[in-house]
Coordinates of C-alpha atoms (C1' of nucleotides) in Angstrom, one line a residue:
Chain A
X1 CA 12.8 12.8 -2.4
X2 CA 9.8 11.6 -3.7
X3 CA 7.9 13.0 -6.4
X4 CA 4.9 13.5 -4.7
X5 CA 4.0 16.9 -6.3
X6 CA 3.5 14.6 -9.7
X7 CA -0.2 15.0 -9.1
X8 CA -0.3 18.4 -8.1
X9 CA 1.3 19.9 -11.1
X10 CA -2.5 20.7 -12.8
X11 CA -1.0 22.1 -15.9
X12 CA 0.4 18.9 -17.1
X13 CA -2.8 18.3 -19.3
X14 CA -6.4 18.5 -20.5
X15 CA -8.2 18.1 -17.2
X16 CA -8.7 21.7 -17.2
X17 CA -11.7 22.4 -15.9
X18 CA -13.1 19.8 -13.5
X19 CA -14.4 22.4 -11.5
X20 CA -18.1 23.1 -12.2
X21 CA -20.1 20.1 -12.8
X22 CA -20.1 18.8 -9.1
X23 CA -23.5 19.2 -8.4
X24 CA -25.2 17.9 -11.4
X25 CA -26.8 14.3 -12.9
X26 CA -24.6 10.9 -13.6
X27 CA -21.9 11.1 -11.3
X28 CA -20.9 7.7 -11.7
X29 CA -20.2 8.1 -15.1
X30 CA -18.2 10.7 -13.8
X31 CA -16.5 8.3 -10.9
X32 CA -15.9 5.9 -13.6
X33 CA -14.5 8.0 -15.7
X34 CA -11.7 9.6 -13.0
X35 CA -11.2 5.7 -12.4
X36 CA -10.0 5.0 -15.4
X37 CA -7.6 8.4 -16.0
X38 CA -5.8 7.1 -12.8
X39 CA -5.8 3.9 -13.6
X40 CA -4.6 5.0 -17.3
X41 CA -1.8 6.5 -16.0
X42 CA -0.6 4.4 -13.7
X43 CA -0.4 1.5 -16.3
X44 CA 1.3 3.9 -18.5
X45 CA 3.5 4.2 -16.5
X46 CA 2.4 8.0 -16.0
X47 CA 2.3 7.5 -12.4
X48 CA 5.2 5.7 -11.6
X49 CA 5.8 2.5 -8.5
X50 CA 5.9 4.5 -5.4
X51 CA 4.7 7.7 -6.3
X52 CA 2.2 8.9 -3.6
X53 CA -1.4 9.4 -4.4
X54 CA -2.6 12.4 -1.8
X55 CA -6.2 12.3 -1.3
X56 CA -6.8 16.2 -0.9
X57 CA -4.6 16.4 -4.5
X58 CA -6.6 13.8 -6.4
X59 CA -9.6 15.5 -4.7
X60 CA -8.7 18.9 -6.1
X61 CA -7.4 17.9 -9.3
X62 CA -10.4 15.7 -9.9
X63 CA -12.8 18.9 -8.9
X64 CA -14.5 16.2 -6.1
X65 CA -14.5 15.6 -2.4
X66 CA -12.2 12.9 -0.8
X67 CA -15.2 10.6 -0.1
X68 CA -15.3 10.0 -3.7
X69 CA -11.5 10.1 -4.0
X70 CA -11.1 7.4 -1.5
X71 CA -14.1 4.9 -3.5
X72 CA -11.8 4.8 -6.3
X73 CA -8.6 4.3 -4.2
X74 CA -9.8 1.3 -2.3
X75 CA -10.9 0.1 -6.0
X76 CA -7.5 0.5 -7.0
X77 CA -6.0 -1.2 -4.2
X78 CA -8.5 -4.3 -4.7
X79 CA -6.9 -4.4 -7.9
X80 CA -3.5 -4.0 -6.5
X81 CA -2.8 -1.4 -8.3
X82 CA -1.9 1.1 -5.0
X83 CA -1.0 -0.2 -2.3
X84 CA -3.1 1.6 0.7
X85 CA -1.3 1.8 3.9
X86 CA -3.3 2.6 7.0
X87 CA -2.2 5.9 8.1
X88 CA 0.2 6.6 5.4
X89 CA -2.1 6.9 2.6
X90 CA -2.1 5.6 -1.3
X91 CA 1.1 5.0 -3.4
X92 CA 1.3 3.3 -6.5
X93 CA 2.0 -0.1 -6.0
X94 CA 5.5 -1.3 -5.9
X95 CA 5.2 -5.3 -7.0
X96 CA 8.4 -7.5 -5.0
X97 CA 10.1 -10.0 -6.9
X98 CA 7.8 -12.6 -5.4
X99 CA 4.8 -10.8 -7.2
X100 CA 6.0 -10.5 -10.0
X101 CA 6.8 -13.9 -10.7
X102 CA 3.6 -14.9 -9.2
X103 CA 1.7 -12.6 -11.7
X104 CA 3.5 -14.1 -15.0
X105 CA 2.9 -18.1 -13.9
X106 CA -1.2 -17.1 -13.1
X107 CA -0.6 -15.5 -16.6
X108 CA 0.6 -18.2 -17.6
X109 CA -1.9 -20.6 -16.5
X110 CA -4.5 -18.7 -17.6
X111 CA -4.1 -17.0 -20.5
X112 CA -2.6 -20.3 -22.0
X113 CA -5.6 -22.2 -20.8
X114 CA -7.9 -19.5 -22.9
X115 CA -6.1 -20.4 -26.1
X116 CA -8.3 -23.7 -27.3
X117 CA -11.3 -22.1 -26.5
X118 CA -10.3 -18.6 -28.3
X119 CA -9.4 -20.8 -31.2
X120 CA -12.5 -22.7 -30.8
X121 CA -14.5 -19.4 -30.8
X122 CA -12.8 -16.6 -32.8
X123 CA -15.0 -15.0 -35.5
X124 CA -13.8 -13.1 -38.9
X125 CA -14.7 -10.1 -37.2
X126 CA -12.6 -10.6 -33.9
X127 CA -9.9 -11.4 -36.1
X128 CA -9.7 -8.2 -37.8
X129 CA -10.4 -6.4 -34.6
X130 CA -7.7 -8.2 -33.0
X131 CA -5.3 -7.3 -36.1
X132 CA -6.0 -3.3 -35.8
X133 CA -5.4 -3.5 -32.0
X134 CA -1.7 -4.9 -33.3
X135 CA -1.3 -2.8 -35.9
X136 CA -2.4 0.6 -33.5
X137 CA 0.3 -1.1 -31.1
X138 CA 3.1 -1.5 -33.7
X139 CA 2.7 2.1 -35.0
X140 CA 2.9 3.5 -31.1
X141 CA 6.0 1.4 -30.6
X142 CA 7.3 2.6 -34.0
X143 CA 6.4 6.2 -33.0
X144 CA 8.1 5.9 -29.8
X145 CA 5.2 6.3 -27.6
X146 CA 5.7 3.6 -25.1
X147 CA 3.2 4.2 -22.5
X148 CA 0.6 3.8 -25.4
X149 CA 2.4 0.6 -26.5
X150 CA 1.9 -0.7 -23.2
X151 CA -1.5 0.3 -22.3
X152 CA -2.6 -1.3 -25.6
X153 CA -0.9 -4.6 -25.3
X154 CA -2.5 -4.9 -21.9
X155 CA -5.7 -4.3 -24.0
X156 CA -4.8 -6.8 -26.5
X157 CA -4.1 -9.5 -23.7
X158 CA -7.5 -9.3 -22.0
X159 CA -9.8 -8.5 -25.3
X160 CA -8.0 -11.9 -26.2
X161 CA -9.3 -13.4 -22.9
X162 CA -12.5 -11.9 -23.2
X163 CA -13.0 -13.8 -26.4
X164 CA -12.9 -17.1 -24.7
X165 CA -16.2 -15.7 -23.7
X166 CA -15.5 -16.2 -19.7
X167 CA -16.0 -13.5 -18.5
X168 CA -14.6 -14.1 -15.0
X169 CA -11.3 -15.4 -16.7
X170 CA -11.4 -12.0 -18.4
X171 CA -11.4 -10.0 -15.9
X172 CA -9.0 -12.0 -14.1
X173 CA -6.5 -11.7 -16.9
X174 CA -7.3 -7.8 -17.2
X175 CA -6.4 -7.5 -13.6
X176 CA -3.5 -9.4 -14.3
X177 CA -2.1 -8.1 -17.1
X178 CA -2.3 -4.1 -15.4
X179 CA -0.4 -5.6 -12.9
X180 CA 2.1 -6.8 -15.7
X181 CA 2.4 -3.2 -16.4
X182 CA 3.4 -1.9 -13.2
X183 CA 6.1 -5.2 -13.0
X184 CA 7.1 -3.9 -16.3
X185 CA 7.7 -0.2 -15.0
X186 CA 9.8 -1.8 -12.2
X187 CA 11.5 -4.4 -13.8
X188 CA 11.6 -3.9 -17.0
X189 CA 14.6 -2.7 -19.3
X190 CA 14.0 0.7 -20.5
X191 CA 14.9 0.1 -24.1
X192 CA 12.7 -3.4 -24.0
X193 CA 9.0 -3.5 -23.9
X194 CA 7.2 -6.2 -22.9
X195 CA 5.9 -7.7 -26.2
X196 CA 7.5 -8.0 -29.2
X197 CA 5.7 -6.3 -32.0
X198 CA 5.4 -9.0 -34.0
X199 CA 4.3 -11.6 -31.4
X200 CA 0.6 -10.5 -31.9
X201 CA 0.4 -10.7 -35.2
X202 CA 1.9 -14.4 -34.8
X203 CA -0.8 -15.2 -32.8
X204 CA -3.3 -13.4 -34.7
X205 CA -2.7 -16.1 -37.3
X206 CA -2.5 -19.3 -35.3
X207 CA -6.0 -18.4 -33.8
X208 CA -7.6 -17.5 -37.3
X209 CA -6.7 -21.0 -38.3
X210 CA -8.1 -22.6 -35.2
X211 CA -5.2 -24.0 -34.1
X212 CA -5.6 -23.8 -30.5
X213 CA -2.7 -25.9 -30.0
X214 CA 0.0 -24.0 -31.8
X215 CA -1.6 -20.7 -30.1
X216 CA -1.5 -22.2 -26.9
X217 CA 2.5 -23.1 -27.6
X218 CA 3.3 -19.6 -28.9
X219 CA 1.3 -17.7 -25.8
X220 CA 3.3 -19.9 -23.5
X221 CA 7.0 -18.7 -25.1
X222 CA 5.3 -15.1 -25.4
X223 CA 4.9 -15.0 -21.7
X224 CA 7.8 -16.8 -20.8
X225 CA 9.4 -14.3 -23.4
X226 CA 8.5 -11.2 -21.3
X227 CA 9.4 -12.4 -17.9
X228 CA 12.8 -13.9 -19.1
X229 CA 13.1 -9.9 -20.6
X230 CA 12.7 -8.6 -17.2
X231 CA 15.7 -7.4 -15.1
X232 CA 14.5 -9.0 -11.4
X233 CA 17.3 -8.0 -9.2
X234 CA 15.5 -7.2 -6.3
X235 CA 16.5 -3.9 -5.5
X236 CA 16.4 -3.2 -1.9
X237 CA 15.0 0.3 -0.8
X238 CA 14.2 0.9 2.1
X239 CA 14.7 -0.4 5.8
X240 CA 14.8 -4.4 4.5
X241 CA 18.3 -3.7 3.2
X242 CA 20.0 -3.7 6.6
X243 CA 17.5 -6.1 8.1
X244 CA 18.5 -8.7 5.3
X245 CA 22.4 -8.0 5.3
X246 CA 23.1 -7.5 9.1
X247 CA 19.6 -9.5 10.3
X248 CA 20.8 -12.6 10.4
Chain B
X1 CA -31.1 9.8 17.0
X2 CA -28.2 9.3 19.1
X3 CA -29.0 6.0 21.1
X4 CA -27.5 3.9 18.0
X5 CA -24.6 2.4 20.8
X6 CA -28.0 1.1 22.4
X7 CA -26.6 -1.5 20.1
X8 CA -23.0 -1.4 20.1
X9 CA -22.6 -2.4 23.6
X10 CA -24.9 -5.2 23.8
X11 CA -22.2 -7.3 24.9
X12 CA -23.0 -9.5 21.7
X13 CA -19.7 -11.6 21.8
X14 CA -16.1 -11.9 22.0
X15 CA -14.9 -8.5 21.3
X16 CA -14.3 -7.5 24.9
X17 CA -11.9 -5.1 24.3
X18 CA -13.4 -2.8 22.1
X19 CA -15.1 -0.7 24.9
X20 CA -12.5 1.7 25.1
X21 CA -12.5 2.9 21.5
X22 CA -15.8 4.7 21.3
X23 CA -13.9 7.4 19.3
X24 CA -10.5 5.3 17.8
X25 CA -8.1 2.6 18.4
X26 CA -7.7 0.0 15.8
X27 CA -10.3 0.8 13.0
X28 CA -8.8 -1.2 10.8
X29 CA -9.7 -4.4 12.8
X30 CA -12.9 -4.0 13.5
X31 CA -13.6 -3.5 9.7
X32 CA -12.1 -6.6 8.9
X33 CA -14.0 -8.5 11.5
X34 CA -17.3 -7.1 10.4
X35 CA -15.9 -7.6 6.6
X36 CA -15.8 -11.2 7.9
X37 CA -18.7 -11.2 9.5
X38 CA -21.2 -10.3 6.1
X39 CA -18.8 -12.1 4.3
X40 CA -19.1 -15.9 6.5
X41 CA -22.7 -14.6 6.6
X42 CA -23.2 -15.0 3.2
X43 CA -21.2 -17.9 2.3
X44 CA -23.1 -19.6 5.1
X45 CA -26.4 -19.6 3.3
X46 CA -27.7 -17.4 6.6
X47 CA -27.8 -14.1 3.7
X48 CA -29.8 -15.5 0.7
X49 CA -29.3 -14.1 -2.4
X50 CA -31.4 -11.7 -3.4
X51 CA -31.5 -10.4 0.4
X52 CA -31.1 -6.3 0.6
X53 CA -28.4 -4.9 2.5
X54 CA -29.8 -1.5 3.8
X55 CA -26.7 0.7 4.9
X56 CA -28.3 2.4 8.1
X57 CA -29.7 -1.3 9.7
X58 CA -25.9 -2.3 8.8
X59 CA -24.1 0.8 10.3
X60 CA -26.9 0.4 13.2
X61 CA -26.6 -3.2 13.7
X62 CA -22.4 -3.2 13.7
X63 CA -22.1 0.3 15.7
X64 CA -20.6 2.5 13.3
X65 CA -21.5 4.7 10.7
X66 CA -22.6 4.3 7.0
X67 CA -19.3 5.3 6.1
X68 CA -17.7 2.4 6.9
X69 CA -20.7 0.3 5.8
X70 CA -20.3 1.3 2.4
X71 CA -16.6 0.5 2.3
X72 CA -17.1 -2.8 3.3
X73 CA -20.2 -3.4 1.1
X74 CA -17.8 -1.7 -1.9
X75 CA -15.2 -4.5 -1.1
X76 CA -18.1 -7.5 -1.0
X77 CA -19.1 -5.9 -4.4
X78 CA -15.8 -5.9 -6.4
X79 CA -15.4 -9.4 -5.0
X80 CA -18.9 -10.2 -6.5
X81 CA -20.6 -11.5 -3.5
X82 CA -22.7 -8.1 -3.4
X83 CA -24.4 -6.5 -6.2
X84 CA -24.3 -2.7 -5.9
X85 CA -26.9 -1.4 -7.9
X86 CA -26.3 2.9 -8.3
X87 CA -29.6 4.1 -6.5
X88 CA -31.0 0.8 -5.0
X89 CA -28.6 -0.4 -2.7
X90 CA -26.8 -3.3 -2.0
X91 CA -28.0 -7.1 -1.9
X92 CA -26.6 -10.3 -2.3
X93 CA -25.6 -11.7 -5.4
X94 CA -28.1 -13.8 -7.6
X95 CA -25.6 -15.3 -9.9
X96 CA -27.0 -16.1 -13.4
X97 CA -26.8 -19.6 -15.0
X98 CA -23.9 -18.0 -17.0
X99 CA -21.9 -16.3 -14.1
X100 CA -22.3 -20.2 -12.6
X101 CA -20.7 -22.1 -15.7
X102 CA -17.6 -19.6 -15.7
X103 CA -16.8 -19.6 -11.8
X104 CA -17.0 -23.3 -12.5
X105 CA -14.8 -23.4 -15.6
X106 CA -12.4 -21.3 -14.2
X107 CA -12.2 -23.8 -11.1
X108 CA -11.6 -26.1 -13.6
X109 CA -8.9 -24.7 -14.9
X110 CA -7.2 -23.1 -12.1
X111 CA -7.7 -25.7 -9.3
X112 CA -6.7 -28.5 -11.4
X113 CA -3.3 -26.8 -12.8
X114 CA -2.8 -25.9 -9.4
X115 CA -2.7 -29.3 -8.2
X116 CA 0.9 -30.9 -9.5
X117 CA 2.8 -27.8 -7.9
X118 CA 1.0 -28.4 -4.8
X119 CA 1.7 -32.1 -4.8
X120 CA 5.2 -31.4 -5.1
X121 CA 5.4 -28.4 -2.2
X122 CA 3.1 -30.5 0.2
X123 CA 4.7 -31.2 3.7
X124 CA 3.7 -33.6 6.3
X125 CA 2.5 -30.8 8.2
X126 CA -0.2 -29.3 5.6
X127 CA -1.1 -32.8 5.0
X128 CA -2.3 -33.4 8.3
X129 CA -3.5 -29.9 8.0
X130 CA -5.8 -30.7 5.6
X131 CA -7.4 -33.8 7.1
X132 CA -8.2 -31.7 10.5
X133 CA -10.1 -30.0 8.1
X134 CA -11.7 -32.4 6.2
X135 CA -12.5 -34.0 9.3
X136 CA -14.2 -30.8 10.7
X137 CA -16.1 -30.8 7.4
X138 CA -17.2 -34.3 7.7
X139 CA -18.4 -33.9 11.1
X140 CA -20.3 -30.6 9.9
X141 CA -22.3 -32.2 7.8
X142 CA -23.1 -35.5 9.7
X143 CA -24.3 -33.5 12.5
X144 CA -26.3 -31.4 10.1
X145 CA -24.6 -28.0 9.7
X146 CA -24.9 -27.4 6.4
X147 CA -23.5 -23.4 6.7
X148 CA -20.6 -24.7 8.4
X149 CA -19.6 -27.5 6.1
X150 CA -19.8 -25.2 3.4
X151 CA -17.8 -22.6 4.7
X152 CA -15.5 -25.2 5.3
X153 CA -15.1 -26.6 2.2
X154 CA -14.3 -23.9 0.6
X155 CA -11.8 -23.2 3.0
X156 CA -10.5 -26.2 2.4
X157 CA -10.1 -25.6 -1.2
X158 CA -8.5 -22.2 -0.8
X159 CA -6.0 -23.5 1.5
X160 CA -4.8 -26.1 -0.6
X161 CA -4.3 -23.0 -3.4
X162 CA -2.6 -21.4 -1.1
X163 CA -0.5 -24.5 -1.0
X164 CA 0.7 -23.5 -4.3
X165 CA 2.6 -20.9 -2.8
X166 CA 0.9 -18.4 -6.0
X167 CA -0.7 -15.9 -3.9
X168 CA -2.6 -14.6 -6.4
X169 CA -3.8 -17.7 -7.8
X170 CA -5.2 -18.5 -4.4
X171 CA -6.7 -15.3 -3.4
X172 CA -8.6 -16.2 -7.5
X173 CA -9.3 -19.2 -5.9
X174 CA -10.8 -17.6 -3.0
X175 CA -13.3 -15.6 -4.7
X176 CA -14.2 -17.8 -7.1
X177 CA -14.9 -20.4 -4.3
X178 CA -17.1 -17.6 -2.1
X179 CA -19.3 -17.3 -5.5
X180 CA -19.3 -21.3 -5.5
X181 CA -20.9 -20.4 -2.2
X182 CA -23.6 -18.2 -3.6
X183 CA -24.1 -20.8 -6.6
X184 CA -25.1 -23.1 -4.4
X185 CA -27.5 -21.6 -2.5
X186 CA -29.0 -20.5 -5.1
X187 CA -28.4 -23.8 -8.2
X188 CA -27.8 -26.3 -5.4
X189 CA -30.4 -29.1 -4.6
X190 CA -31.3 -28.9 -0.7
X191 CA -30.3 -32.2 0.4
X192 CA -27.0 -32.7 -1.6
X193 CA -24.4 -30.2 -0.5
X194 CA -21.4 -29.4 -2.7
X195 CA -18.8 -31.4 -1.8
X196 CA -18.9 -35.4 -1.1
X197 CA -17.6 -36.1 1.9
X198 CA -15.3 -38.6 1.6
X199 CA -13.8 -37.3 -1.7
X200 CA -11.4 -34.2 -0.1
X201 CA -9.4 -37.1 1.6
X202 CA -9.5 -39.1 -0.9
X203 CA -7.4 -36.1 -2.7
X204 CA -4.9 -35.4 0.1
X205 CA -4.4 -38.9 -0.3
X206 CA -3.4 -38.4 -4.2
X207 CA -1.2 -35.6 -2.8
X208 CA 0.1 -36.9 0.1
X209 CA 1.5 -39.7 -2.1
X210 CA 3.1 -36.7 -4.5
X211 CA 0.8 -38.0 -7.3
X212 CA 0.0 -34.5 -9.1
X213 CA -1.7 -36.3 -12.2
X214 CA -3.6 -38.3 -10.4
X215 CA -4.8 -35.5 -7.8
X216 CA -5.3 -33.6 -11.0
X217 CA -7.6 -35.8 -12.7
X218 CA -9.3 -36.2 -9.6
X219 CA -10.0 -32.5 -8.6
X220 CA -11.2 -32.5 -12.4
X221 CA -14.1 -34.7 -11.6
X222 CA -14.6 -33.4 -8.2
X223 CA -15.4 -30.5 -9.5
X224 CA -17.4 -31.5 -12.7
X225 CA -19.5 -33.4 -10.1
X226 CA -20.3 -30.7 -8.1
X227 CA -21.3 -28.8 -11.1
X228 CA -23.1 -31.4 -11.9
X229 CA -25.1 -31.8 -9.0
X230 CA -26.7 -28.4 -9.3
X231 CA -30.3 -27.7 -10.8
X232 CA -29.5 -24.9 -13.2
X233 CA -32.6 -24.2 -14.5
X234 CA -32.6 -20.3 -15.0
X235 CA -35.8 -19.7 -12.7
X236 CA -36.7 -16.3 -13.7
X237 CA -37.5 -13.9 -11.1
X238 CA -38.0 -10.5 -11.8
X239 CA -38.0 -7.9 -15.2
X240 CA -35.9 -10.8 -17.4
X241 CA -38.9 -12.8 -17.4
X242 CA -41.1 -10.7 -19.5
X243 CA -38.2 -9.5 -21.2
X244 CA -37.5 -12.8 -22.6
X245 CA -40.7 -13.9 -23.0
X246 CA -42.3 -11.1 -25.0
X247 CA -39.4 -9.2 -25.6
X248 CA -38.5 -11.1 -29.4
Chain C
dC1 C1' -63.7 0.6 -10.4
dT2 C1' -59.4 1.3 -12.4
dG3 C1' -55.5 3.8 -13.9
dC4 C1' -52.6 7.7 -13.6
dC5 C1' -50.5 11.5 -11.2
dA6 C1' -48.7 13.9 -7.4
dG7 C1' -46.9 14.3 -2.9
dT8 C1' -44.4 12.2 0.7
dC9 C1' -41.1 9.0 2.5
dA10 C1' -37.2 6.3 2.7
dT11 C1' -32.6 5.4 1.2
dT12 C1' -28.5 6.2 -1.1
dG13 C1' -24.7 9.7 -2.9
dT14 C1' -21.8 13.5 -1.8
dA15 C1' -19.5 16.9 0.9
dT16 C1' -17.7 18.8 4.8
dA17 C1' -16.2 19.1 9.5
dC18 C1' -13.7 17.1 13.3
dG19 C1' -10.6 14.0 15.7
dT20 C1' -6.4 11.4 15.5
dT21 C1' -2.1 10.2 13.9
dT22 C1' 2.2 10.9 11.9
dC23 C1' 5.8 13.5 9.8
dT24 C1' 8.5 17.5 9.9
dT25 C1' 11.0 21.0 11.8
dC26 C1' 12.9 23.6 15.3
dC27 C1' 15.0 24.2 19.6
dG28 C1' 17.5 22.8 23.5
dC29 C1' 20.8 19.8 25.5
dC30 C1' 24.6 16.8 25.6
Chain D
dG1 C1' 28.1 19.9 16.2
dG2 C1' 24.9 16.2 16.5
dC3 C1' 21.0 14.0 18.5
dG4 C1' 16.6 13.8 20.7
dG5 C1' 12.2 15.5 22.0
dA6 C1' 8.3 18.5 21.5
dA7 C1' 5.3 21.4 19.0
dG8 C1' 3.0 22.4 14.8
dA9 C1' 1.3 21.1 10.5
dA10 C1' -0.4 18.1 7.2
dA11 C1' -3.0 14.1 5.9
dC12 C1' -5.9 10.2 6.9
dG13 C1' -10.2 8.0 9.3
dT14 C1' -14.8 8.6 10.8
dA15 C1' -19.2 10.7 11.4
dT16 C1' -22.8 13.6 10.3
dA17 C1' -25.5 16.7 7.6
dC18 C1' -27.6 17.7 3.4
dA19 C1' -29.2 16.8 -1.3
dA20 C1' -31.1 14.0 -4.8
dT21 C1' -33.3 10.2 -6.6
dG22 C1' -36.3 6.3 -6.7
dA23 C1' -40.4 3.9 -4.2
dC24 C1' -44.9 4.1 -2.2
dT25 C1' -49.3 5.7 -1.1
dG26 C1' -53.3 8.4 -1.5
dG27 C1' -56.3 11.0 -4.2
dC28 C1' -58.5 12.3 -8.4
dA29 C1' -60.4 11.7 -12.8
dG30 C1' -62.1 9.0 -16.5

DNA sequence: CTGCCAGTCATTGTATACGTTTCTTCCGCC
DNA sequence: GGCGGAAGAAACGTATACAATGACTGGCAG
């Protein structure tokens, strides 16, 4: 029923040979590194809500021993990204309804909040670094590849916050807006991604002329934009459904 | 090598029950408690930052192994009130004069837009829940516990995010008031602890009364006065010194 | 006497083994 | 024929053993 061999299947790509360099130097880098593949693919949607993340599969595939394995899942599940159940193990986190809405108004909050002081602080250079981060999106949404579209807006979204130059607020908004990714997988309408690929660019402009007002304005419909886009309908999957309709 | 229950069963406190589960029985728990435990530890000033947090005295000290040590002192880390540094162990955070002006800015921000939704969800009943607590605060401090008011008051201040009914903004809230916690033993002058002690019921006043502006403007200067009231003055400690000093 | 180097120690990082729990499947019974 | 229970298997939780790296101390040379 579920797809759980979706990790196992080792010939999907280029980790091909994880296998030798388990004994040697920097193996944080290396921790680090298997962090972010996971957490890559979950936000691109690669690793879809629900799918189960088996310890001893990650282990393999990943060429090291569960201890390691488990470090990065309880990272992940900080981050809400899987959901770890005590005996059951790691699945990708499914977000409820309630979440999800929860996520967009802190997004809300916070990532409007940011504008003034990204206007305030945005430097020719950021602008044009900003600008090729919406152009590299455009062109994967043009080319059809929407898990990069997504990962990079995320990207887009917190480099912005990160240029308020809080870097608490940042990472707050990065957590944030991968969670935004996994609403979007839920949630979302196929045919409709999250940002619109102009809205960047929009925004873009409004910053490079310092109006932290107008940005502020435009992040606010932007937001409100991609939660109005999403399809909440609370699908019921499991054991609630009878609870809800026969509970009471 | 083996006596290490010499210490588990020292019949330190309330857990009376956990006799039985030498080999298993509810893990889980017992990790949360001691989770708690560092965690109250450190908010209450009795862990100074800066204090090293050797995983075999903790494993020894708690009764189980450096496995589940190191979980817990991963999950203190991600929420930044350890510093895990890769071959040196763990210790309590020292935050910089930096770290200390975004936690606080980000109060700012989220703690005061939290404020009109939680003036217009407040019930009788959290009201009164609130002034138990600020009561229990106030009498904290006026018979001279200093850790326990402050534990308090941030309590008191994540409760009332909670209030918001946005889990996620309140677990943000959380954190960022446990690092308050840590700012202030470290920025904080000795005698004047965080929080006045009259002004938290002077707020559930402001919300009690369904006033979200006012409460608004008010946890504004709450907070810009307890930022105020610390002594930032960068005291270099360690490497940075020289660094900055002969390093240009 | 001071500064450097080497050896030892202490502490963390990683892996593996074992116990426990849960899920699955099969068999028997109703 | 369907349902329930039991046995086996698979996967998670915990502990322990081992390896590697950084810290400290003692000795030697300049």
């Amino acid at each position: 029923m579920n797809q759980r061999q979706s990790l196992a299947d080792d010939g999907d790509s280029s980790k091909a040979k994880p296998r030798r360099l388990g004994k040697n130097g920097d193996g944080a880098e290396r921790h680090e590194a298997i962090y972010r593949t996971i957490s890559d693919a979950i936000i691109e949607h690669r690793l879809r809500p629900g799918a189960r993340l088996r310890e001893d599969a990650l282990a393999e595939v990943f060429g090291i021993s569960r201890t390691g394995i488990r470090k990065i899942l309880q990272r992940l599940a900080l981050e809400q990204l899987v959901t770890l159940t005590p005996r059951r193990g790691a699945s990708v986190t499914r977000p409820t309804a309630d979440e999800a809405k929860d996520v967009f108004d802190a997004r809300q909050m916070v990532e409007c909040g940011l504008m003034p002081e990204v206007a305030r602080r945005i430097k020719p250079e950021n602008v044009s670094e900003l600008r090729d981060m919406a152009r590299r999106e455009r062109e994967a949404l043009r080319s059809g590849e929407q898990s990069r579209a997504i990962k990079l807006s995320a990207a887009f979204h917190e480099r912005l916050a990160q240029l308020s130059g809080n870097a608490t607020l940042a990472a707050f908004v990065g957590q944030l807006c991968s969670r935004s990714s996994l609403i979007l997988a839920v949630y979302g309408s196929s045919g409709h991604l999250g940002c619109e690929s102009h809205d960047h660019d929009d925004l873009i402009g409004f910053l490079e002329a310092k109006n932290g007002e107008r940005a502020t304005a435009f992040m606010s419909r932007h937001l409100k934009a991609i939660e109005a886009s999403l399809s909440i309908v609370e699908e019921e999957e499991e054991t609630p459904d009878l609870q809800r309709i026969f509970g009471i």
